[in-house]
Short mmCIF file of C-alpha atoms in Angstrom, two decimals:
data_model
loop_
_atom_site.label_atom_id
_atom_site.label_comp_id
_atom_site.label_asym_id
_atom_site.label_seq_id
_atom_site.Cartn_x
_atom_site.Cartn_y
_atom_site.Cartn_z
CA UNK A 1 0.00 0.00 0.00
CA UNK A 2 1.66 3.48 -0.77
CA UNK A 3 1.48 6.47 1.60
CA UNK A 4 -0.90 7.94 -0.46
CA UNK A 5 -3.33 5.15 -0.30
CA UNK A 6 -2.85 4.84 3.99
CA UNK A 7 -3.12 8.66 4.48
CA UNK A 8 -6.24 8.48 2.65
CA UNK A 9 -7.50 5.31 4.18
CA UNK A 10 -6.68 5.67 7.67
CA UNK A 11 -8.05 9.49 7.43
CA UNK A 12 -11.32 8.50 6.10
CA UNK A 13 -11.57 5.25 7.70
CA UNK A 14 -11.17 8.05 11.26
CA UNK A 15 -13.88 10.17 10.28
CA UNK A 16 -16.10 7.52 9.17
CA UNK A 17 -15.94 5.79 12.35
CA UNK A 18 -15.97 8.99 14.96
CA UNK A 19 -18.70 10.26 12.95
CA UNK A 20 -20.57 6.52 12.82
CA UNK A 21 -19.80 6.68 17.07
CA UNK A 22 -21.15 9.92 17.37
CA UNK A 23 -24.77 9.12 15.91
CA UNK A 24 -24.76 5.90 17.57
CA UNK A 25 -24.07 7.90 20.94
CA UNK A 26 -26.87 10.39 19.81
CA UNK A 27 -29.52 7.69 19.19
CA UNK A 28 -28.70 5.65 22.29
CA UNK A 29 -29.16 8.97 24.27
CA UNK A 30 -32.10 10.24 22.55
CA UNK A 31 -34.19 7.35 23.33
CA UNK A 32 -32.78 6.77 26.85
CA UNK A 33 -34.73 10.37 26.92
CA UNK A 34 -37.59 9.57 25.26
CA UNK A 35 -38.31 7.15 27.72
CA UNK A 36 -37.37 9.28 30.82
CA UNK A 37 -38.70 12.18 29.21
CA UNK A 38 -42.70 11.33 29.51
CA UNK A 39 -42.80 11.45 33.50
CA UNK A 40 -40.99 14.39 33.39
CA UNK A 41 -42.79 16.12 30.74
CA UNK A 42 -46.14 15.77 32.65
CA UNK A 43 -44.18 16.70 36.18
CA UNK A 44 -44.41 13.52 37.62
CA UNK A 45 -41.35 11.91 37.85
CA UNK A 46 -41.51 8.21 37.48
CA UNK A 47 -41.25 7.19 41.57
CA UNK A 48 -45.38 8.75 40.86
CA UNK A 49 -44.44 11.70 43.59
CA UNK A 50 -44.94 15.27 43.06
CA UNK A 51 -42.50 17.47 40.87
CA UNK A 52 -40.51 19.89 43.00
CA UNK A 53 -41.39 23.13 42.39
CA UNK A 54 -44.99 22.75 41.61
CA UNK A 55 -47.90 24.36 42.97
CA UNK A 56 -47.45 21.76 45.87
CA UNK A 57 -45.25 23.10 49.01
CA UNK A 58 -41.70 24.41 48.60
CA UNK A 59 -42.73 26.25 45.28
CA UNK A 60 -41.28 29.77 45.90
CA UNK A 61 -42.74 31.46 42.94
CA UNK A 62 -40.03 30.96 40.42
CA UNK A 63 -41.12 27.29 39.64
CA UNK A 64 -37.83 26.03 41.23
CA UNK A 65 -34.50 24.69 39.36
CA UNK A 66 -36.20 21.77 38.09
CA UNK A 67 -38.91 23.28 36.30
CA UNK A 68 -36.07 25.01 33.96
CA UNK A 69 -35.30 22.86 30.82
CA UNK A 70 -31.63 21.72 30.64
CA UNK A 71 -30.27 24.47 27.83
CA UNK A 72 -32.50 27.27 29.79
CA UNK A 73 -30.34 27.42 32.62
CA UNK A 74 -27.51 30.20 33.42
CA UNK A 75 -24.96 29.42 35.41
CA UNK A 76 -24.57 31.68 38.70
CA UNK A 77 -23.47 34.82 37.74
CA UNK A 78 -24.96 34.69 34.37
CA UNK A 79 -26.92 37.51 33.23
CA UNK A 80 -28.38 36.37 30.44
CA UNK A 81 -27.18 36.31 26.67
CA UNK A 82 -28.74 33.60 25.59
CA UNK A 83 -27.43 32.58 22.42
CA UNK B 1 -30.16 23.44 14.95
CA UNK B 2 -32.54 22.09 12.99
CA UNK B 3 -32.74 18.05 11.41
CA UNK B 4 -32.91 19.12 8.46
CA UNK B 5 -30.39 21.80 8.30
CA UNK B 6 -28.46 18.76 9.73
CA UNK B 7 -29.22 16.57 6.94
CA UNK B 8 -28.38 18.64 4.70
CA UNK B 9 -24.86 20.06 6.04
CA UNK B 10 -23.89 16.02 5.89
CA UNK B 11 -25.16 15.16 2.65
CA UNK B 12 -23.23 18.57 1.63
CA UNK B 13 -20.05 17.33 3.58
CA UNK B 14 -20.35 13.64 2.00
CA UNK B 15 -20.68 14.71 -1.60
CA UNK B 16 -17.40 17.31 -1.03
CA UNK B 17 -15.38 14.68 0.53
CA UNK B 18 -16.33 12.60 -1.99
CA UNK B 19 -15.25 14.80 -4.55
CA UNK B 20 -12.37 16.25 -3.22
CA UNK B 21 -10.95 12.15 -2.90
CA UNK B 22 -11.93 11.43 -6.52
CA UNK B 23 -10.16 15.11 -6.96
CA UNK B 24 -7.26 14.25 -5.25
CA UNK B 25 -6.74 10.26 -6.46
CA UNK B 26 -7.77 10.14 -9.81
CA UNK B 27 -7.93 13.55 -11.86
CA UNK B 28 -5.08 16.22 -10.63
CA UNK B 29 -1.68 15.44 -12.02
CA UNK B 30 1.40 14.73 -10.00
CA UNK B 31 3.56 17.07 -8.76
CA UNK B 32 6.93 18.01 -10.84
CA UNK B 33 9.20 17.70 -7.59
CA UNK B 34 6.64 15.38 -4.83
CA UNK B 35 5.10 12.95 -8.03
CA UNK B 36 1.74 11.57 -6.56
CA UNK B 37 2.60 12.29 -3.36
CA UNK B 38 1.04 15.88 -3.48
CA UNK B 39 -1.96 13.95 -3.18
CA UNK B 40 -1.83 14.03 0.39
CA UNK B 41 -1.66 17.65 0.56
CA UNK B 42 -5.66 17.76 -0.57
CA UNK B 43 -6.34 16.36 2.83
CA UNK B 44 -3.90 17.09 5.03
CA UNK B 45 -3.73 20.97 4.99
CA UNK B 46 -8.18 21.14 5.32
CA UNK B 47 -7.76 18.74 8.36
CA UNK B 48 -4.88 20.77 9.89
CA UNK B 49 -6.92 23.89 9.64
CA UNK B 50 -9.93 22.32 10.76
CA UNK B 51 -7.86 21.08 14.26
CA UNK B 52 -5.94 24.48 14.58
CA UNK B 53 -8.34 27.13 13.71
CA UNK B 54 -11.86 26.01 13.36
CA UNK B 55 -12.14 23.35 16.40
CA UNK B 56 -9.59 24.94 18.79
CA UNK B 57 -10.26 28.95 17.85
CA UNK B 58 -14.51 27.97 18.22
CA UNK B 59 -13.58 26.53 21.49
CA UNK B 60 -11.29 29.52 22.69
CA UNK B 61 -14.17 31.32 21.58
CA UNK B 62 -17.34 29.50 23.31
CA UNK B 63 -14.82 29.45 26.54
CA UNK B 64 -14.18 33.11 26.75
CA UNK B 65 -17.74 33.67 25.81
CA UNK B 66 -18.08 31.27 28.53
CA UNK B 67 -16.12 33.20 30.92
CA UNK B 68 -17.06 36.83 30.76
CA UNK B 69 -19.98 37.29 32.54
CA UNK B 70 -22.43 39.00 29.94
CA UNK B 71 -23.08 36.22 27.78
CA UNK B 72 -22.15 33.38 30.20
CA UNK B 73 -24.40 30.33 29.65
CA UNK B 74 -24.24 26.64 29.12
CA UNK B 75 -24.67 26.43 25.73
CA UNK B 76 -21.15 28.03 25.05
CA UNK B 77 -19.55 25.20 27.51
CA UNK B 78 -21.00 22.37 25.67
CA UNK B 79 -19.95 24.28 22.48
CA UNK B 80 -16.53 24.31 23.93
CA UNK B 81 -16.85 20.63 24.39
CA UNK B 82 -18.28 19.45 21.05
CA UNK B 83 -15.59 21.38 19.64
CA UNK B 84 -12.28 20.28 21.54
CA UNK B 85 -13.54 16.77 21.08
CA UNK B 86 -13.99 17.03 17.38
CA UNK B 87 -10.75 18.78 17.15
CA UNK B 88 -8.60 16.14 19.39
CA UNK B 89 -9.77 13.55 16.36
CA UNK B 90 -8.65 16.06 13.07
CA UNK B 91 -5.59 16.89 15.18
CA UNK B 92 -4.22 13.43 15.67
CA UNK B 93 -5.19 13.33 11.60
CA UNK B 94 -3.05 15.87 11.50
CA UNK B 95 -0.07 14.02 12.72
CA UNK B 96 -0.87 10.68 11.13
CA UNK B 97 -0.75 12.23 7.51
CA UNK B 98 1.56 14.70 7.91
CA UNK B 99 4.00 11.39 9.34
CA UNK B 100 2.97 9.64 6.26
CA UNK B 101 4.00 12.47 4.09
CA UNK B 102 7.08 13.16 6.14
CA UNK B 103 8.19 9.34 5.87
CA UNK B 104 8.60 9.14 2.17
CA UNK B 105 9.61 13.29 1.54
CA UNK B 106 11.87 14.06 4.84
CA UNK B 107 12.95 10.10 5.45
CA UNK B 108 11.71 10.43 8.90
CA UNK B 109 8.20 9.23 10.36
CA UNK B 110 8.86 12.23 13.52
CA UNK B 111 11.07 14.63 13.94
CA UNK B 112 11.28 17.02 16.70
CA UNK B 113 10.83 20.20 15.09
CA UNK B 114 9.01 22.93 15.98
CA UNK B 115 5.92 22.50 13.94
CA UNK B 116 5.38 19.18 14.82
CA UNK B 117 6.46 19.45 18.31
CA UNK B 118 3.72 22.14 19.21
CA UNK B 119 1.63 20.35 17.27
CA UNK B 120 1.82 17.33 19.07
CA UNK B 121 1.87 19.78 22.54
CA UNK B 122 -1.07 20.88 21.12
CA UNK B 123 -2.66 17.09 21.20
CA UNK B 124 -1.81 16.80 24.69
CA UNK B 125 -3.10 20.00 25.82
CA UNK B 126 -6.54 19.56 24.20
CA UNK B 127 -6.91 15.73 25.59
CA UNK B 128 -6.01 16.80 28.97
CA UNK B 129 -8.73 19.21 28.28
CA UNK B 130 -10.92 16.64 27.51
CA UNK B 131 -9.74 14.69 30.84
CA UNK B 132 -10.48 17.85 32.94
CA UNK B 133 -14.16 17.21 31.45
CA UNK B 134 -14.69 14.30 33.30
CA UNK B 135 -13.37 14.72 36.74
CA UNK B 136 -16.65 15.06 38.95
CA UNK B 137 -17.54 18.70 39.82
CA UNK B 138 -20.18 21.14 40.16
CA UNK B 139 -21.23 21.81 36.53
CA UNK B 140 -20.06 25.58 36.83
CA UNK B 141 -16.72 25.06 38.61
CA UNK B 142 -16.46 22.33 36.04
CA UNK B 143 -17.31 24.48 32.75
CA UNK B 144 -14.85 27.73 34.24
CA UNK B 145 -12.14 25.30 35.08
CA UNK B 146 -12.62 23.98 31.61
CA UNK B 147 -12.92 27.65 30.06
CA UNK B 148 -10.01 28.78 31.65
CA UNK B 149 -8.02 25.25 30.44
CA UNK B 150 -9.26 26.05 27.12
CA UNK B 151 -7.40 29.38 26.77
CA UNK B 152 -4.65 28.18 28.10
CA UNK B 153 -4.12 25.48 25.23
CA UNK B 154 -5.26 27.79 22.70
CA UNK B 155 -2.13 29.66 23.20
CA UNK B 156 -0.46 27.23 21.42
CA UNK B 157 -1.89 28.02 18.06
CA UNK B 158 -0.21 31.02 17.35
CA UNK B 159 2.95 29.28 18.06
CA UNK B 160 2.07 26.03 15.72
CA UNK B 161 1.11 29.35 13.19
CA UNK B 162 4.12 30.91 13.24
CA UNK B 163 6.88 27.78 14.36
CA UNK B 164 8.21 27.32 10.99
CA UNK B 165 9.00 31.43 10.72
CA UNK B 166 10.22 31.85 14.16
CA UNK B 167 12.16 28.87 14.04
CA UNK B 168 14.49 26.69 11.39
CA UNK B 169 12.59 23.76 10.67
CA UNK B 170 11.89 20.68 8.09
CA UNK B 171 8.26 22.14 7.76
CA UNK B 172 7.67 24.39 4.72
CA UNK B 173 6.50 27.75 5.13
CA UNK B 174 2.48 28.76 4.45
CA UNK B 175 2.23 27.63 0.68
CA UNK B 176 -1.31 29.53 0.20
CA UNK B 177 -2.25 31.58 2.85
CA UNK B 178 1.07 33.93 2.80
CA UNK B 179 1.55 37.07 3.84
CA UNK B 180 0.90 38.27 0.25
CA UNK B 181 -2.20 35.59 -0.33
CA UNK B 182 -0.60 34.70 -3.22
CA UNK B 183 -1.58 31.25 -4.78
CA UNK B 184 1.62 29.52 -6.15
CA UNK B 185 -0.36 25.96 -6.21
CA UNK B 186 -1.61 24.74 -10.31
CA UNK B 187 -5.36 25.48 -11.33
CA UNK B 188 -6.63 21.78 -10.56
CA UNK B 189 -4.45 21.32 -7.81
CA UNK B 190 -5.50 24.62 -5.69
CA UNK B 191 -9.42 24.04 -6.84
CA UNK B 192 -8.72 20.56 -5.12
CA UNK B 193 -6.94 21.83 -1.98
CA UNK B 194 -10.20 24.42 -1.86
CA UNK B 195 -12.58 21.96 -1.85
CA UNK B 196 -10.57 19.94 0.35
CA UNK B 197 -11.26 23.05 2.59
CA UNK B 198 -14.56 23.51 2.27
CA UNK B 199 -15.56 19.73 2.51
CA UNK B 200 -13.02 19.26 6.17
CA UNK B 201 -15.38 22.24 7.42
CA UNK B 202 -18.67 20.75 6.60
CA UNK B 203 -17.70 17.82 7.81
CA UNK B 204 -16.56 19.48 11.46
CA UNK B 205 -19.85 21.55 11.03
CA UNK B 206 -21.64 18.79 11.03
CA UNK B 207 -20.12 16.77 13.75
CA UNK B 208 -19.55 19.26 16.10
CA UNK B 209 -23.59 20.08 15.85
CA UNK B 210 -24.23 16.14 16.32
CA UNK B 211 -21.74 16.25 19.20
CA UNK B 212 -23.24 19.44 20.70
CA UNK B 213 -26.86 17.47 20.93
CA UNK B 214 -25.14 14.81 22.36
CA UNK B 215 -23.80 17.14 25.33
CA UNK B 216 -27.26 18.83 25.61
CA UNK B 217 -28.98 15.55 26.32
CA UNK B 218 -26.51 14.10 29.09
CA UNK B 219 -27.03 17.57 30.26
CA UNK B 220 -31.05 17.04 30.23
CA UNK B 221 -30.24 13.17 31.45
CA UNK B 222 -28.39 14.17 34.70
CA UNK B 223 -31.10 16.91 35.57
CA UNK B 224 -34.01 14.61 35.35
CA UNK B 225 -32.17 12.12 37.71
CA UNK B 226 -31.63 15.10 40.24
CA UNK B 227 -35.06 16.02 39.69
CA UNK B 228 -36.48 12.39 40.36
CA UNK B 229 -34.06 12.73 43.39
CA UNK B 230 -34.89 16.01 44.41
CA UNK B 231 -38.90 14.94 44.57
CA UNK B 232 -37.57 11.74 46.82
CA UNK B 233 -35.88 13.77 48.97
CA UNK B 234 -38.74 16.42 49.56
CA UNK B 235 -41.07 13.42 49.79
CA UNK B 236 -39.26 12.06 52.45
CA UNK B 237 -39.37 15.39 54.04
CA UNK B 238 -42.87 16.02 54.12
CA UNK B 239 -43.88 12.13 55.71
CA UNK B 240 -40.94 12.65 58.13
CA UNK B 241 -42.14 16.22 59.31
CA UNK B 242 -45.89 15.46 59.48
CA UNK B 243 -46.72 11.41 59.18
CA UNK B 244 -50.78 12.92 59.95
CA UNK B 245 -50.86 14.84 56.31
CA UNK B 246 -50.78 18.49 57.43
CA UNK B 247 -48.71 21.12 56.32
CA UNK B 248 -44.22 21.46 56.97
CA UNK B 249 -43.78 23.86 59.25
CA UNK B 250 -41.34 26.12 58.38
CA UNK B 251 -37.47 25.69 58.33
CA UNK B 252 -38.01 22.21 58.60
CA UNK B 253 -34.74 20.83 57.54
CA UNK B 254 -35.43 17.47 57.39
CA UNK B 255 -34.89 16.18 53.93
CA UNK B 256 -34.07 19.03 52.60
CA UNK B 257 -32.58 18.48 48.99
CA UNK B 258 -29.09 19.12 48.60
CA UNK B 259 -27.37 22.16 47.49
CA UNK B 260 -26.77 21.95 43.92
CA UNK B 261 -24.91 25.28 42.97
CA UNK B 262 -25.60 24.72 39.20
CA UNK B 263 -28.60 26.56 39.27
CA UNK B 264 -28.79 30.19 41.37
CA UNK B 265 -31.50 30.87 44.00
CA UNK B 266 -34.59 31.43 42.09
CA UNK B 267 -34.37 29.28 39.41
CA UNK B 268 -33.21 30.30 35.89
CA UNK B 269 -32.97 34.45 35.16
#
């Protein structure tokens, strides 16, 4: 095999794989959510007790930290600038 | 971003790669001086600049983004991430086919010169990066720690950049992007190098989006178990404080949820 021929193989052969782990990761994640993501969608987490943060005690107005979807949240200190 | 922006940015990054290979193999001539071995320059420049500027500058960028207070949110961390991952992979490329051109052209595999010596620093400081990533901590002292470890590596860039002016070594100088951006590459052989370009980019487009997503739902994963926790804990609470069914008086402390520093008092701004 020449260098030509490895440099292309092992560079494509790379990507090919790294991109074929990275939508196997996606897919194994997305339905590992899908399942999760029906209790939590409806605020009942699947244990069947109340959502923190509700309209139950403890809610302080705000709806609490775990009312705020996952790519909503700031980080302390952050003041916004939401992308 | 959207699936079908998605779809289309890989179907657009396929058919270039694609092209730029049959490009590269098959239709450009040899070189007068390298013979067919200029036909590792179509893909070994795009993936270089892909690793150097596009992966590592984007996360540089996310992490100081990251870091000033103004526009600081999560999304720029797991930008940050997606990006120094995807980069790690296009700069050990880098060294693999830059090694396989050296081999036959310099008569070394490695040679410690400066270009290839901060480039290979620069493969170290980007997986110890990705190391810092996973050692358990709160996820802001986690994504400034990684910010700040970000920057830090990126300062090697400039000196992979400008290594083979500041210093003697094997590596030739910029061939196209000069100080006088003057092409001195053949018609075919620069309109394969460009698309070589163009298709590298869509193809780190594309996986850095996919890896981003990726990122945003073990993000989404670990908040639903705390939340699931979180409603166990106050549960707990509530039958421990009052096993008749009335209200928790209040400052009861018992089973109160822990202290998760992620998210300020108040819940999101």
């Amino acid at each position: 095999m020449s260098y030509v021929a490895a440099g292309y193989a092992i560079c494509l052969g790379v990507l090919c794989l790294y991109a074929a782990s990275l939508v196997l990761r996606r897919r194994r994640l997305e339905r590992a959510s899908a399942v999760e993501g029906v209790p939590a969608a409806t605020g009942v987490p699947a244990t069947g007790l109340p959502a923190p943060g509700g309209s139950g005690a403890g809610g302080n107005g705000h709806g609490g930290s775990a009312a705020a979807p996952a790519d909503t949240r700031r980080p302390p200190g952050g003041v916004g600038g939401a992308p | 971003m959207r699936p079908a922006l998605l779809r289309g940015i890989g179907v657009a990054a396929l058919v270039t790669t694609v092209a730029t290979v049959w490009l590269g193999l098959w239709v450009t001539p040899p070189a007068e001086v390298q013979g067919t071995l200029v036909r590792l320059l179509y893909i070994h420049p795009p993936v270089a600049w892909v690793a150097l500027y596009a992966a590592f500058g984007l996360a540089a960028l996310s992490s100081l983004l990251y870091l000033w207070r103004r526009t600081r949110s999560f999304f720029w961390d797991r930008l940050a991430a997606a990006s120094v991952e995807v980069g790690v992979v296009f700069n050990a490329l880098t060294l693999v086919t830059g090694s396989l051109w050296g081999r036959p052209t310099w008569g070394v595999w490695w040679t410690w010169t400066a270009r290839l010596t901060s480039t290979a620093l620069l493969l170290v400081l980007f997986l110890g990066y990705l190391a810092l990533r996973r050692v358990p901590a709160d996820p802001d002292v986690r994504a400034r720690r990684c910010a700040v470890a970000a920057l830090v590596a990126f300062v090697d860039v400039p000196i992979v950049h400008f290594s083979v002016d500041w210093w003697q070594t094997l590596h030739q100088s910029a061939s196209v992007l000069d100080p006088t951006l003057t092409v001195k590459i053949h018609g075919s052989m620069a309109w394969t190098l460009l698309l070589g370009f163009v298709a590298m980019t869509l193809v780190f487009v594309w996986m850095v989006a996919v890896r981003y997503r990726i990122e945003l739902l073990r993000d989404r994963s670990g908040m639903e178990e705390l939340e699931i926790s979180l409603a166990e804990r106050r549960a707990e609470g509530e039958m421990v404080g009052d096993p008749a069914g009335g209200p928790v008086p209040a400052g009861t402390a018992v089973g109160a949820p822990p202290v998760v520093a992620a998210e300020p008092a108040g819940g999101p701004r």
